[in-house]
CSV table of C-alpha atoms and ligand atoms in Angstrom, one decimal:
chain,number,residue,atom,x,y,z
A,1,MET,CA,37.4,-107.5,67.1
A,2,ALA,CA,35.1,-110.5,66.4
A,3,LEU,CA,32.9,-109.8,63.4
A,4,SER,CA,29.1,-110.4,63.5
A,5,ALA,CA,27.5,-112.7,60.9
A,6,GLU,CA,25.8,-109.6,59.5
A,7,THR,CA,29.1,-107.8,59.0
A,8,LYS,CA,30.6,-110.9,57.4
A,9,ARG,CA,27.7,-111.0,55.0
A,10,GLU,CA,28.2,-107.3,54.2
A,11,MET,CA,31.8,-108.0,53.4
A,12,TYR,CA,30.8,-110.8,51.1
A,13,TRP,CA,28.2,-108.6,49.4
A,14,MET,CA,30.8,-105.9,48.7
A,15,MET,CA,33.2,-108.5,47.2
A,16,LEU,CA,30.4,-109.9,45.1
A,17,LEU,CA,29.3,-106.5,43.8
A,18,ALA,CA,32.9,-105.6,42.9
A,19,ARG,CA,33.2,-108.9,41.0
A,20,ARG,CA,30.0,-108.5,39.0
A,21,LEU,CA,30.8,-104.9,38.1
A,22,ASP,CA,34.3,-105.9,37.1
A,23,GLU,CA,33.0,-108.7,34.9
A,24,ARG,CA,30.6,-106.3,33.2
A,25,ALA,CA,33.5,-103.9,32.5
A,26,TRP,CA,35.2,-106.7,30.5
A,27,VAL,CA,32.0,-107.3,28.5
A,28,LEU,CA,31.6,-103.6,27.8
A,29,HIS,CA,35.2,-103.4,26.6
A,30,ARG,CA,34.7,-106.4,24.2
A,31,GLN,CA,31.5,-104.7,23.0
A,32,GLY,CA,33.6,-101.6,22.1
A,33,LYS,CA,31.7,-99.5,24.6
A,34,ILE,CA,34.7,-98.6,26.8
A,35,ALA,CA,38.3,-98.0,25.8
A,36,PHE,CA,40.1,-99.6,28.7
A,37,HIS,CA,39.7,-101.7,31.9
A,38,ILE,CA,42.1,-102.7,34.6
A,39,SER,CA,40.7,-105.4,36.7
A,40,GLY,CA,40.5,-106.3,40.4
A,41,ILE,CA,39.2,-109.8,40.0
A,42,GLY,CA,41.1,-112.0,42.5
A,43,HIS,CA,41.9,-108.9,44.7
A,44,GLU,CA,38.5,-108.5,46.4
A,45,ALA,CA,39.3,-110.2,49.7
A,46,ALA,CA,42.4,-108.1,50.3
A,47,GLN,CA,40.6,-104.9,49.6
A,48,ILE,CA,37.4,-105.6,51.6
A,49,GLY,CA,39.4,-107.0,54.5
A,50,ALA,CA,41.4,-103.8,54.6
A,51,ALA,CA,38.5,-101.4,54.1
A,52,PHE,CA,36.5,-102.9,57.0
A,53,ALA,CA,39.5,-102.6,59.3
A,54,LEU,CA,39.6,-98.8,58.9
A,55,ARG,CA,37.2,-96.1,59.9
A,56,ARG,CA,35.5,-95.2,56.6
A,57,GLY,CA,34.9,-91.5,56.2
A,58,TYR,CA,37.5,-90.8,58.9
A,59,ASP,CA,40.8,-92.4,57.9
A,60,TRP,CA,42.6,-91.6,54.6
A,61,PHE,CA,43.3,-93.7,51.6
A,62,THR,CA,45.7,-93.5,48.6
A,63,PRO,CA,44.5,-96.5,46.6
A,64,TYR,CA,45.8,-98.0,43.3
A,65,TYR,CA,44.0,-98.9,40.1
A,66,ARG,CA,42.9,-102.4,41.1
A,67,ASP,CA,41.0,-101.1,44.2
A,68,LEU,CA,37.5,-101.2,42.9
A,69,ALA,CA,36.2,-103.3,45.9
A,70,LEU,CA,38.0,-101.0,48.4
A,71,MET,CA,36.4,-97.9,46.7
A,72,LEU,CA,32.9,-99.5,46.8
A,73,ALA,CA,33.4,-100.1,50.6
A,74,LEU,CA,34.2,-96.4,50.9
A,75,GLY,CA,30.9,-95.4,49.3
A,76,TYR,CA,31.8,-95.2,45.6
A,77,THR,CA,28.8,-96.4,43.6
A,78,PRO,CA,28.4,-98.7,40.6
A,79,THR,CA,27.1,-95.7,38.7
A,80,ASP,CA,30.3,-93.7,39.6
A,81,PHE,CA,32.3,-96.6,38.3
A,82,MET,CA,30.5,-96.8,35.0
A,83,MET,CA,30.6,-93.0,34.5
A,84,SER,CA,34.4,-93.2,35.0
A,85,LEU,CA,34.8,-96.2,32.6
A,86,MET,CA,32.8,-94.4,29.9
A,87,GLY,CA,34.5,-91.0,30.5
A,88,LYS,CA,31.3,-89.2,31.3
A,89,LYS,CA,30.9,-85.8,32.8
A,90,ALA,CA,29.4,-87.3,36.0
A,91,ASP,CA,32.5,-89.3,36.8
A,92,PRO,CA,33.1,-88.2,40.4
A,93,GLY,CA,36.8,-88.4,40.3
A,94,SER,CA,37.7,-86.2,37.4
A,95,GLY,CA,34.6,-85.4,35.3
A,96,GLY,CA,35.8,-87.9,32.7
A,97,ARG,CA,39.3,-86.5,32.4
A,98,GLN,CA,41.4,-89.1,34.2
A,99,MET,CA,42.0,-92.7,33.1
A,100,PRO,CA,39.4,-95.1,34.6
A,101,SER,CA,40.3,-96.6,37.9
A,102,HIS,CA,42.4,-93.6,39.1
A,103,TRP,CA,39.9,-93.2,41.9
A,104,SER,CA,39.3,-90.2,44.1
A,105,MET,CA,36.5,-89.4,46.5
A,106,ARG,CA,36.6,-86.4,48.7
A,107,SER,CA,33.9,-87.6,51.1
A,108,ALA,CA,35.9,-90.7,51.8
A,109,ASN,CA,39.3,-89.0,52.0
A,110,ALA,CA,40.5,-91.1,49.0
A,111,VAL,CA,43.1,-89.3,47.0
A,112,SER,CA,43.7,-90.0,43.3
A,113,HIS,CA,47.1,-91.5,42.2
A,114,SER,CA,49.3,-90.7,39.2
A,115,ALA,CA,50.0,-93.2,36.5
A,116,PRO,CA,53.6,-93.9,37.5
A,117,VAL,CA,53.3,-96.8,39.9
A,118,ALA,CA,54.1,-96.3,43.6
A,119,THR,CA,53.8,-92.5,43.6
A,120,GLN,CA,50.9,-92.8,46.0
A,121,THR,CA,53.3,-94.2,48.6
A,122,SER,CA,54.9,-90.9,49.2
A,123,HIS,CA,51.5,-89.2,49.2
A,124,ALA,CA,50.5,-91.6,52.0
A,125,ALA,CA,53.7,-90.8,53.9
A,126,GLY,CA,52.9,-87.1,53.6
A,127,ILE,CA,49.3,-87.6,54.8
A,128,GLY,CA,50.7,-89.7,57.7
A,129,LEU,CA,53.1,-86.8,58.6
A,130,ALA,CA,50.1,-84.3,58.6
A,131,ILE,CA,48.1,-86.6,60.8
A,132,LYS,CA,51.0,-86.8,63.3
A,133,LEU,CA,51.6,-83.1,63.3
A,134,HIS,CA,47.9,-82.4,63.9
A,135,LYS,CA,48.0,-85.0,66.7
A,136,GLU,CA,45.0,-86.9,65.2
A,137,ASP,CA,44.3,-90.6,65.7
A,138,LYS,CA,43.7,-91.2,62.0
A,139,VAL,CA,45.6,-93.6,59.8
A,140,VAL,CA,46.2,-93.7,56.1
A,141,LEU,CA,46.1,-96.9,54.0
A,142,THR,CA,47.9,-97.0,50.7
A,143,SER,CA,48.1,-99.9,48.3
A,144,VAL,CA,50.4,-101.0,45.5
A,145,GLY,CA,51.2,-104.2,43.6
A,146,GLU,CA,54.4,-106.1,44.4
A,147,GLY,CA,56.0,-104.9,41.2
A,148,ALA,CA,55.7,-101.3,42.4
A,149,THR,CA,57.8,-102.2,45.4
A,150,SER,CA,60.8,-102.2,43.1
A,151,GLN,CA,60.4,-98.4,42.5
A,152,GLY,CA,62.6,-95.9,44.2
A,153,GLU,CA,59.5,-93.8,45.1
A,154,TRP,CA,58.1,-96.7,47.1
A,155,TYR,CA,61.3,-97.1,49.2
A,156,GLU,CA,61.4,-93.3,49.8
A,157,GLY,CA,57.8,-93.3,51.0
A,158,VAL,CA,58.2,-96.4,53.2
A,159,ASN,CA,61.5,-95.1,54.6
A,160,TRP,CA,60.0,-91.7,55.5
A,161,ALA,CA,57.0,-93.4,57.2
A,162,ALA,CA,59.3,-95.7,59.2
A,163,VAL,CA,61.8,-93.0,60.3
A,164,HIS,CA,59.0,-90.7,61.6
A,165,ARG,CA,56.9,-93.6,62.9
A,166,LEU,CA,53.9,-92.4,60.9
A,167,PRO,CA,50.4,-94.0,61.1
A,168,VAL,CA,50.6,-95.6,57.6
A,169,ILE,CA,49.4,-99.0,56.5
A,170,LEU,CA,51.4,-100.0,53.4
A,171,MET,CA,49.3,-102.7,51.8
A,172,VAL,CA,51.0,-104.7,49.0
A,173,GLN,CA,48.6,-106.7,46.9
A,174,ASN,CA,51.0,-109.4,45.6
A,175,ASN,CA,49.2,-110.9,42.6
A,176,GLN,CA,52.3,-112.7,41.3
A,177,TYR,CA,52.8,-110.6,38.2
A,178,ALA,CA,53.8,-107.1,37.3
A,179,ILE,CA,52.3,-107.3,33.8
A,180,SER,CA,54.4,-110.3,32.6
A,181,GLU,CA,57.1,-110.1,35.3
A,182,PRO,CA,56.9,-112.6,38.3
A,183,PRO,CA,58.3,-111.4,41.7
A,184,GLN,CA,61.4,-113.6,41.5
A,185,THR,CA,62.8,-111.5,38.7
A,186,GLN,CA,62.1,-108.3,40.6
A,187,MET,CA,63.3,-109.0,44.1
A,188,ALA,CA,65.9,-111.1,45.9
A,189,VAL,CA,63.6,-111.9,48.9
A,190,PRO,CA,60.6,-114.2,48.9
A,191,GLY,CA,58.2,-111.3,48.9
A,192,PRO,CA,57.6,-107.6,49.7
A,193,ALA,CA,56.9,-108.4,53.4
A,194,ASP,CA,60.6,-109.3,53.8
A,195,LYS,CA,61.7,-105.8,52.8
A,196,ALA,CA,60.2,-104.4,56.0
A,197,CYS,CA,63.0,-105.5,58.3
A,198,GLY,CA,65.6,-103.6,56.3
A,199,LEU,CA,63.5,-100.4,56.4
A,200,GLY,CA,62.7,-100.8,60.1
A,201,LEU,CA,58.9,-101.3,60.2
A,202,HIS,CA,56.6,-104.2,61.0
A,203,GLY,CA,56.2,-106.5,58.0
A,204,GLU,CA,53.7,-109.4,57.6
A,205,ARG,CA,52.5,-111.7,54.9
A,206,VAL,CA,48.9,-112.7,54.9
A,207,ASP,CA,46.7,-115.0,52.7
A,208,GLY,CA,45.1,-112.3,50.5
A,209,THR,CA,42.4,-114.7,49.3
A,210,ASP,CA,41.0,-114.9,52.8
A,211,VAL,CA,39.0,-111.7,53.6
A,212,PHE,CA,38.9,-112.4,57.3
A,213,ALA,CA,42.6,-113.1,57.6
A,214,VAL,CA,43.3,-109.8,55.9
A,215,TYR,CA,40.8,-108.0,58.2
A,216,ASP,CA,42.7,-109.4,61.3
A,217,ALA,CA,46.1,-108.4,60.0
A,218,VAL,CA,45.1,-104.9,59.0
A,219,SER,CA,43.1,-104.4,62.2
A,220,GLN,CA,46.2,-105.1,64.2
A,221,ALA,CA,48.2,-102.7,62.0
A,222,VAL,CA,45.6,-100.0,62.5
A,223,GLU,CA,45.7,-100.5,66.3
A,224,ARG,CA,49.5,-100.1,66.3
A,225,ALA,CA,49.3,-97.1,64.1
A,226,ARG,CA,46.6,-95.3,66.3
A,227,LYS,CA,48.8,-96.0,69.4
A,228,GLY,CA,51.7,-94.2,67.8
A,229,GLU,CA,53.7,-97.4,67.1
A,230,GLY,CA,54.3,-96.5,63.5
A,231,PRO,CA,53.7,-98.0,60.0
A,232,SER,CA,53.1,-101.6,59.0
A,233,LEU,CA,53.7,-103.3,55.7
A,234,ILE,CA,51.0,-105.9,55.0
A,235,GLU,CA,51.7,-108.2,52.0
A,236,ALA,CA,48.4,-109.8,50.9
A,237,ARG,CA,49.3,-112.8,48.7
A,238,LEU,CA,46.8,-113.5,46.0
A,239,TYR,CA,46.5,-114.1,42.3
A,240,ARG,CA,45.6,-111.9,39.4
A,241,ILE,CA,42.9,-114.0,37.7
A,242,THR,CA,42.5,-111.7,34.7
A,243,PRO,CA,45.1,-110.4,32.2
A,244,HIS,CA,46.9,-107.2,33.4
A,245,SER,CA,44.5,-105.0,31.6
A,246,SER,CA,42.2,-105.1,28.6
A,247,ASP,CA,45.3,-104.4,26.5
A,248,ASP,CA,47.2,-107.4,27.7
A,249,ASP,CA,47.3,-111.0,26.3
A,250,ASP,CA,48.4,-113.1,29.3
A,251,ARG,CA,48.6,-116.3,27.2
A,252,THR,CA,52.1,-115.0,26.1
A,253,TYR,CA,53.6,-115.5,29.6
A,254,ARG,CA,51.5,-117.9,31.7
A,255,SER,CA,49.7,-121.2,31.1
A,256,ARG,CA,45.9,-121.7,31.2
A,257,GLU,CA,46.5,-124.5,33.7
A,258,GLU,CA,48.2,-122.1,36.1
A,259,VAL,CA,45.2,-119.7,36.0
A,260,GLU,CA,42.7,-122.4,36.4
A,261,ASP,CA,44.6,-123.9,39.3
A,262,HIS,CA,44.5,-120.5,41.1
A,263,LYS,CA,40.7,-120.2,40.6
A,264,LYS,CA,40.4,-122.9,43.2
A,265,ARG,CA,41.4,-120.2,45.7
A,266,ASP,CA,39.1,-117.6,44.2
A,267,PRO,CA,38.5,-115.2,47.1
A,268,LEU,CA,34.8,-115.2,46.5
A,269,LEU,CA,34.7,-118.9,46.7
A,270,VAL,CA,36.9,-118.9,49.9
A,271,ALA,CA,34.6,-116.4,51.7
A,272,GLN,CA,31.4,-118.2,50.5
A,273,THR,CA,32.7,-121.6,51.7
A,274,ALA,CA,33.7,-120.1,55.1
A,275,LEU,CA,30.3,-118.3,55.6
A,276,LYS,CA,28.3,-121.4,54.6
A,277,LYS,CA,30.3,-123.6,56.9
A,278,GLU,CA,29.5,-121.5,59.9
A,279,LYS,CA,25.9,-121.0,58.6
A,280,SER,CA,26.2,-117.2,58.2
A,281,LEU,CA,25.1,-117.3,54.6
A,282,SER,CA,22.0,-119.2,53.3
A,283,ASN,CA,21.3,-120.1,49.7
A,284,ALA,CA,18.4,-117.7,49.7
A,285,GLN,CA,20.6,-114.8,50.9
A,286,GLU,CA,23.2,-115.7,48.3
A,287,ASP,CA,20.6,-115.7,45.5
A,288,GLU,CA,19.2,-112.4,46.7
A,289,MET,CA,22.6,-110.8,46.6
A,290,GLU,CA,23.2,-112.1,43.1
A,291,THR,CA,20.0,-110.7,41.9
A,292,ARG,CA,20.6,-107.3,43.6
A,293,ALA,CA,24.1,-107.1,42.2
A,294,ARG,CA,23.0,-107.8,38.6
A,295,GLU,CA,20.2,-105.2,38.9
A,296,MET,CA,22.6,-102.6,40.3
A,297,VAL,CA,25.1,-103.3,37.5
A,298,ASP,CA,22.4,-103.1,34.8
A,299,GLU,CA,21.1,-99.8,36.2
A,300,ALA,CA,24.6,-98.3,36.5
A,301,VAL,CA,25.3,-99.2,32.8
A,302,LYS,CA,22.0,-97.7,31.7
A,303,ALA,CA,22.6,-94.5,33.6
A,304,ALA,CA,26.2,-94.1,32.3
A,305,GLU,CA,25.2,-94.8,28.7
A,306,ALA,CA,22.5,-92.1,28.8
A,307,ALA,CA,24.8,-89.6,30.6
A,308,PRO,CA,26.5,-86.7,28.6
A,309,TYR,CA,30.3,-86.5,27.9
A,310,PRO,CA,32.1,-83.4,29.3
A,311,SER,CA,32.0,-80.6,26.8
A,312,PRO,CA,35.4,-79.7,25.1
A,313,ASP,CA,35.3,-76.1,26.3
A,314,GLU,CA,35.4,-77.4,29.9
A,315,ALA,CA,38.5,-79.5,29.2
A,316,ALA,CA,40.9,-77.5,31.4
A,317,TYR,CA,38.4,-76.9,34.2
A,318,PRO,CA,39.2,-77.3,37.2
A,319,VAL,CA,42.8,-78.2,36.3
A,320,TYR,CA,43.8,-74.6,35.8
A,321,VAL,CA,42.5,-71.4,37.5
A,322,GLU,CA,40.6,-69.1,35.2
A,323,GLU,CA,43.0,-66.2,35.7
A,324,ILE,CA,46.3,-66.0,37.4
A,325,ARG,CA,46.2,-63.4,40.2
A,326,HIS,CA,49.4,-61.4,40.8
A,327,GLY,CA,50.4,-59.6,44.0
B,1,TPP,C1,57.0,-96.0,37.0
B,1,TPP,C2,56.2,-96.9,36.1
B,1,TPP,N1,56.7,-97.8,35.3
B,1,TPP,C3,56.0,-98.6,34.5
B,1,TPP,C4,54.6,-98.4,34.4
B,1,TPP,C5,53.8,-99.2,33.5
B,1,TPP,N2,53.0,-100.1,34.4
B,1,TPP,C6,51.7,-99.9,34.7
B,1,TPP,S1,51.1,-101.1,35.7
B,1,TPP,C7,52.6,-101.9,35.7
B,1,TPP,C8,52.7,-103.2,36.5
B,1,TPP,C9,52.7,-102.9,38.0
B,1,TPP,O1,52.7,-104.2,38.6
B,1,TPP,P1,52.4,-104.3,40.1
B,1,TPP,O2,53.0,-103.2,40.9
B,1,TPP,O3,52.8,-105.7,40.5
B,1,TPP,O4,50.8,-104.2,40.2
B,1,TPP,P2,49.7,-105.0,39.4
B,1,TPP,O5,49.4,-104.3,38.1
B,1,TPP,O6,50.3,-106.4,39.2
B,1,TPP,O7,48.6,-105.1,40.3
B,1,TPP,C10,53.5,-101.3,34.9
B,1,TPP,C11,54.9,-101.8,34.8
B,1,TPP,C12,54.1,-97.4,35.2
B,1,TPP,N3,52.8,-97.1,35.2
B,1,TPP,N4,54.9,-96.6,36.0
């Protein structure tokens, strides 16, 4: 479906907001105000392109830790993000119990993942099976990094989705590194999209720095899934501009020149250039978005800093029931 200029601006806005929030998280970490951050900088186009291709609040999502932009598009707020980063009681996913970026949001049908990579793939296959058994026209989108596609759990989930022709979109955000490991030391094919033919599902590689290209590819995958034509594997090729996490020093395994070179294809820049070229984004609109993003980030930080931590006597709630009922 052709996107209006307004929707395209909305997509750009979401990417920008995710970027400014993510950048602030790095600053908070270096200020000693948060313990850990895992970044989605460079991934925004893939996530926003995918989110806009689904019906938000209707379809299901099993995201991974870099999916901040995706979660914002689903209704997660900057304050939610800051609460989770700071481990505050108002963190909507876990009340401050889970690692940051292990998102969940009941109203958006977004399900939290576990720390072992790729485990959310089998969750998505299970959700896909439930959708099929209930004869609904929903789809489920799950994302992983390319390194996670080396895991047995990933193959099991994809295989199950393919065998039963489930309405699952398997999005791989191929950012060229699994911590320090490049794809060529992990797989004998050029990329995860090439694994699809061996498992019997549609596989496709798309420029993951181009939000509109991702939107088109995922929209087609959604259409196939809703028609009962089964799952699709979409490999969004992009680049992880930041280190793996706030605990990583990427200078030990990649050159500064390589990183700088990839910044020329920064997804924000790519979207901005495209929108300006077709006159869908003016300088004044861009300035307004920058100001709004900074204000929202500042307010979110302020709210989270002032918010209380969970109390120790609530640590196990609601993980365990108060009493075990027998009989
Ligand atoms: C099963 C498992 N092994 C190792 C880890 C440690 N680990 C966390 S993230 C990560 C890299 C994953 O790389 P990739 O799937 O390419 O995603 P990216 O972080 O690059 O987005 C690893 C090895 C883990 N969480 N789970």
